[in-house]
Amino acid sequence: QLQLVESGGGLVQRGGSLRLSCAASGSTLDYYAMAWFRQAPGKERERVSCISYDGGASIYEDSVQGRFTITRDSAKNTVYLQMDSLELEDTATYYCAARFNICPTIGHYDQWGQGTQVTVSS
């Protein structure tokens, strides 16, 4: 059974950087598109990025384009989200999620992690 565990969250000053990790166990991620979601207080969960199963393509929500970078490492069975130039509005709980084959425009994901908290301060 595929399991996902996020790590790397924490408190960071505005303009700073964090690198989130999503480590998988129970199955290889080689055949899964991987996404990062976030949910801020009082807001709905939103997808911020997704990377194809082979790492050949990625997409970003407009508000994070140019600041966030999603990557994957097959040898480590891990997906990363590098977050630079962090803003106050980036404060949220961040979740990784797996979807077999493709990044869906609309649809469910097959597995979710438990989330990691990112707090950006002034």
PDB file of C-alpha atoms in Angstrom:
ATOM      1  CA  GLN A   1       0.000   0.000   0.000  1.00  0.00           C
ATOM      2  CA  LEU A   2       1.428   3.359  -1.032  1.00  0.00           C
ATOM      3  CA  GLN A   3       2.130   5.731   1.834  1.00  0.00           C
ATOM      4  CA  LEU A   4       3.311   9.339   1.622  1.00  0.00           C
ATOM      5  CA  VAL A   5       5.027  11.345   4.352  1.00  0.00           C
ATOM      6  CA  GLU A   6       5.762  15.059   4.024  1.00  0.00           C
ATOM      7  CA  SER A   7       8.546  16.856   5.844  1.00  0.00           C
ATOM      8  CA  GLY A   8      10.497  20.100   5.705  1.00  0.00           C
ATOM      9  CA  GLY A   9       7.874  22.559   6.848  1.00  0.00           C
ATOM     10  CA  GLY A  10       8.500  25.163   9.485  1.00  0.00           C
ATOM     11  CA  LEU A  11       8.641  28.847  10.287  1.00  0.00           C
ATOM     12  CA  VAL A  12      10.424  31.068   7.792  1.00  0.00           C
ATOM     13  CA  GLN A  13      10.716  34.805   7.315  1.00  0.00           C
ATOM     14  CA  ARG A  14       9.109  36.545   4.359  1.00  0.00           C
ATOM     15  CA  GLY A  15      11.420  36.313   1.367  1.00  0.00           C
ATOM     16  CA  GLY A  16      13.052  33.150   2.634  1.00  0.00           C
ATOM     17  CA  SER A  17      13.100  29.602   1.307  1.00  0.00           C
ATOM     18  CA  LEU A  18      11.991  26.128   2.304  1.00  0.00           C
ATOM     19  CA  ARG A  19      12.312  22.736   0.666  1.00  0.00           C
ATOM     20  CA  LEU A  20       9.498  20.280   1.270  1.00  0.00           C
ATOM     21  CA  SER A  21       9.948  16.546   0.802  1.00  0.00           C
ATOM     22  CA  CYS A  22       7.392  13.831   0.129  1.00  0.00           C
ATOM     23  CA  ALA A  23       8.825  10.379   0.793  1.00  0.00           C
ATOM     24  CA  ALA A  24       6.965   7.327  -0.458  1.00  0.00           C
ATOM     25  CA  SER A  25       6.938   3.779   0.840  1.00  0.00           C
ATOM     26  CA  GLY A  26       5.075   0.623  -0.077  1.00  0.00           C
ATOM     27  CA  SER A  27       5.279   1.265  -3.812  1.00  0.00           C
ATOM     28  CA  THR A  28       7.417   2.998  -6.391  1.00  0.00           C
ATOM     29  CA  LEU A  29       6.360   6.461  -7.541  1.00  0.00           C
ATOM     30  CA  ASP A  30       7.685   5.862 -11.047  1.00  0.00           C
ATOM     31  CA  TYR A  31       4.189   5.458 -12.477  1.00  0.00           C
ATOM     32  CA  TYR A  32       2.473   8.240 -10.525  1.00  0.00           C
ATOM     33  CA  ALA A  33       2.037  11.886 -11.247  1.00  0.00           C
ATOM     34  CA  MET A  34       2.722  13.783  -8.029  1.00  0.00           C
ATOM     35  CA  ALA A  35       1.105  16.975  -6.820  1.00  0.00           C
ATOM     36  CA  TRP A  36       1.457  19.467  -4.010  1.00  0.00           C
ATOM     37  CA  PHE A  37      -1.632  21.025  -2.460  1.00  0.00           C
ATOM     38  CA  ARG A  38      -2.011  23.597   0.267  1.00  0.00           C
ATOM     39  CA  GLN A  39      -4.771  24.748   2.556  1.00  0.00           C
ATOM     40  CA  ALA A  40      -4.621  28.019   4.456  1.00  0.00           C
ATOM     41  CA  PRO A  41      -6.874  28.976   7.373  1.00  0.00           C
ATOM     42  CA  GLY A  42     -10.300  29.954   6.081  1.00  0.00           C
ATOM     43  CA  LYS A  43      -9.422  28.885   2.539  1.00  0.00           C
ATOM     44  CA  GLU A  44     -10.213  25.887   0.383  1.00  0.00           C
ATOM     45  CA  ARG A  45      -7.535  23.402  -0.526  1.00  0.00           C
ATOM     46  CA  GLU A  46      -5.804  24.293  -3.790  1.00  0.00           C
ATOM     47  CA  ARG A  47      -3.332  22.521  -6.013  1.00  0.00           C
ATOM     48  CA  VAL A  48      -0.115  24.482  -6.348  1.00  0.00           C
ATOM     49  CA  SER A  49       1.929  22.151  -8.550  1.00  0.00           C
ATOM     50  CA  CYS A  50       2.005  18.786 -10.283  1.00  0.00           C
ATOM     51  CA  ILE A  51       4.771  16.828 -11.985  1.00  0.00           C
ATOM     52  CA  SER A  52       4.366  14.065 -14.547  1.00  0.00           C
ATOM     53  CA  TYR A  53       5.260  10.463 -13.749  1.00  0.00           C
ATOM     54  CA  ASP A  54       8.536  10.724 -15.670  1.00  0.00           C
ATOM     55  CA  GLY A  55       9.423  14.230 -14.517  1.00  0.00           C
ATOM     56  CA  GLY A  56       9.190  15.533 -18.062  1.00  0.00           C
ATOM     57  CA  ALA A  57       6.468  18.092 -17.458  1.00  0.00           C
ATOM     58  CA  SER A  58       5.225  20.175 -14.577  1.00  0.00           C
ATOM     59  CA  ILE A  59       2.511  22.723 -13.929  1.00  0.00           C
ATOM     60  CA  TYR A  60       2.147  25.510 -11.378  1.00  0.00           C
ATOM     61  CA  GLU A  61      -0.643  27.618 -10.012  1.00  0.00           C
ATOM     62  CA  ASP A  62      -0.232  31.202 -11.186  1.00  0.00           C
ATOM     63  CA  SER A  63       0.534  32.611  -7.758  1.00  0.00           C
ATOM     64  CA  VAL A  64       3.621  30.398  -7.301  1.00  0.00           C
ATOM     65  CA  GLN A  65       5.046  30.376 -10.826  1.00  0.00           C
ATOM     66  CA  GLY A  66       8.628  31.556 -10.833  1.00  0.00           C
ATOM     67  CA  ARG A  67       8.953  30.997  -7.092  1.00  0.00           C
ATOM     68  CA  PHE A  68       8.254  27.280  -6.567  1.00  0.00           C
ATOM     69  CA  THR A  69       9.912  24.326  -8.287  1.00  0.00           C
ATOM     70  CA  ILE A  70       8.692  20.730  -8.170  1.00  0.00           C
ATOM     71  CA  THR A  71      11.163  17.892  -8.758  1.00  0.00           C
ATOM     72  CA  ARG A  72      11.345  14.154  -8.240  1.00  0.00           C
ATOM     73  CA  ASP A  73      14.101  11.664  -7.503  1.00  0.00           C
ATOM     74  CA  SER A  74      13.313   8.120  -8.563  1.00  0.00           C
ATOM     75  CA  ALA A  75      16.288   6.640  -6.696  1.00  0.00           C
ATOM     76  CA  LYS A  76      15.025   8.126  -3.431  1.00  0.00           C
ATOM     77  CA  ASN A  77      11.352   7.547  -4.268  1.00  0.00           C
ATOM     78  CA  THR A  78      10.777  11.142  -3.210  1.00  0.00           C
ATOM     79  CA  VAL A  79       9.205  14.311  -4.585  1.00  0.00           C
ATOM     80  CA  TYR A  80      10.296  17.804  -3.574  1.00  0.00           C
ATOM     81  CA  LEU A  81       8.878  21.293  -3.592  1.00  0.00           C
ATOM     82  CA  GLN A  82      11.477  24.049  -3.497  1.00  0.00           C
ATOM     83  CA  MET A  83       9.840  27.268  -2.317  1.00  0.00           C
ATOM     84  CA  ASP A  84      11.684  30.549  -2.778  1.00  0.00           C
ATOM     85  CA  SER A  85      10.721  34.177  -2.214  1.00  0.00           C
ATOM     86  CA  LEU A  86       8.060  33.118   0.252  1.00  0.00           C
ATOM     87  CA  GLU A  87       5.207  35.493   0.932  1.00  0.00           C
ATOM     88  CA  LEU A  88       2.809  35.766   3.842  1.00  0.00           C
ATOM     89  CA  GLU A  89       0.022  34.301   1.720  1.00  0.00           C
ATOM     90  CA  ASP A  90       2.044  31.106   1.271  1.00  0.00           C
ATOM     91  CA  THR A  91       1.297  30.198   4.879  1.00  0.00           C
ATOM     92  CA  ALA A  92      -0.651  26.933   4.797  1.00  0.00           C
ATOM     93  CA  THR A  93      -0.579  23.230   5.475  1.00  0.00           C
ATOM     94  CA  TYR A  94       1.064  21.574   2.480  1.00  0.00           C
ATOM     95  CA  TYR A  95       0.087  18.098   1.295  1.00  0.00           C
ATOM     96  CA  CYS A  96       1.535  15.826  -1.346  1.00  0.00           C
ATOM     97  CA  ALA A  97      -0.700  13.542  -3.359  1.00  0.00           C
ATOM     98  CA  ALA A  98      -0.230  10.778  -5.914  1.00  0.00           C
ATOM     99  CA  ARG A  99      -2.305  10.061  -8.994  1.00  0.00           C
ATOM    100  CA  PHE A 100      -1.598   7.066 -11.201  1.00  0.00           C
ATOM    101  CA  ASN A 101      -0.388   8.024 -14.659  1.00  0.00           C
ATOM    102  CA  ILE A 102      -1.277  11.698 -15.169  1.00  0.00           C
ATOM    103  CA  CYS A 103      -1.840  15.046 -13.496  1.00  0.00           C
ATOM    104  CA  PRO A 104      -5.612  15.352 -13.668  1.00  0.00           C
ATOM    105  CA  THR A 105      -7.337  18.579 -14.588  1.00  0.00           C
ATOM    106  CA  ILE A 106     -10.318  17.430 -12.565  1.00  0.00           C
ATOM    107  CA  GLY A 107     -10.473  14.304 -10.489  1.00  0.00           C
ATOM    108  CA  HIS A 108      -9.396  12.489  -7.378  1.00  0.00           C
ATOM    109  CA  TYR A 109      -5.939  11.544  -6.220  1.00  0.00           C
ATOM    110  CA  ASP A 110      -5.086   8.006  -5.180  1.00  0.00           C
ATOM    111  CA  GLN A 111      -3.112   8.732  -2.007  1.00  0.00           C
ATOM    112  CA  TRP A 112      -2.385  11.680   0.292  1.00  0.00           C
ATOM    113  CA  GLY A 113       0.185  12.501   2.905  1.00  0.00           C
ATOM    114  CA  GLN A 114      -0.629  13.854   6.335  1.00  0.00           C
ATOM    115  CA  GLY A 115       0.600  17.371   5.630  1.00  0.00           C
ATOM    116  CA  THR A 116       3.368  19.652   6.842  1.00  0.00           C
ATOM    117  CA  GLN A 117       2.886  23.172   8.166  1.00  0.00           C
ATOM    118  CA  VAL A 118       4.535  26.164   6.513  1.00  0.00           C
ATOM    119  CA  THR A 119       4.332  29.492   8.298  1.00  0.00           C
ATOM    120  CA  VAL A 120       5.754  32.658   6.754  1.00  0.00           C
ATOM    121  CA  SER A 121       6.337  35.577   9.085  1.00  0.00           C
ATOM    122  CA  SER A 122       7.072  39.238   8.485  1.00  0.00           C
TER     123      SER A 122
END
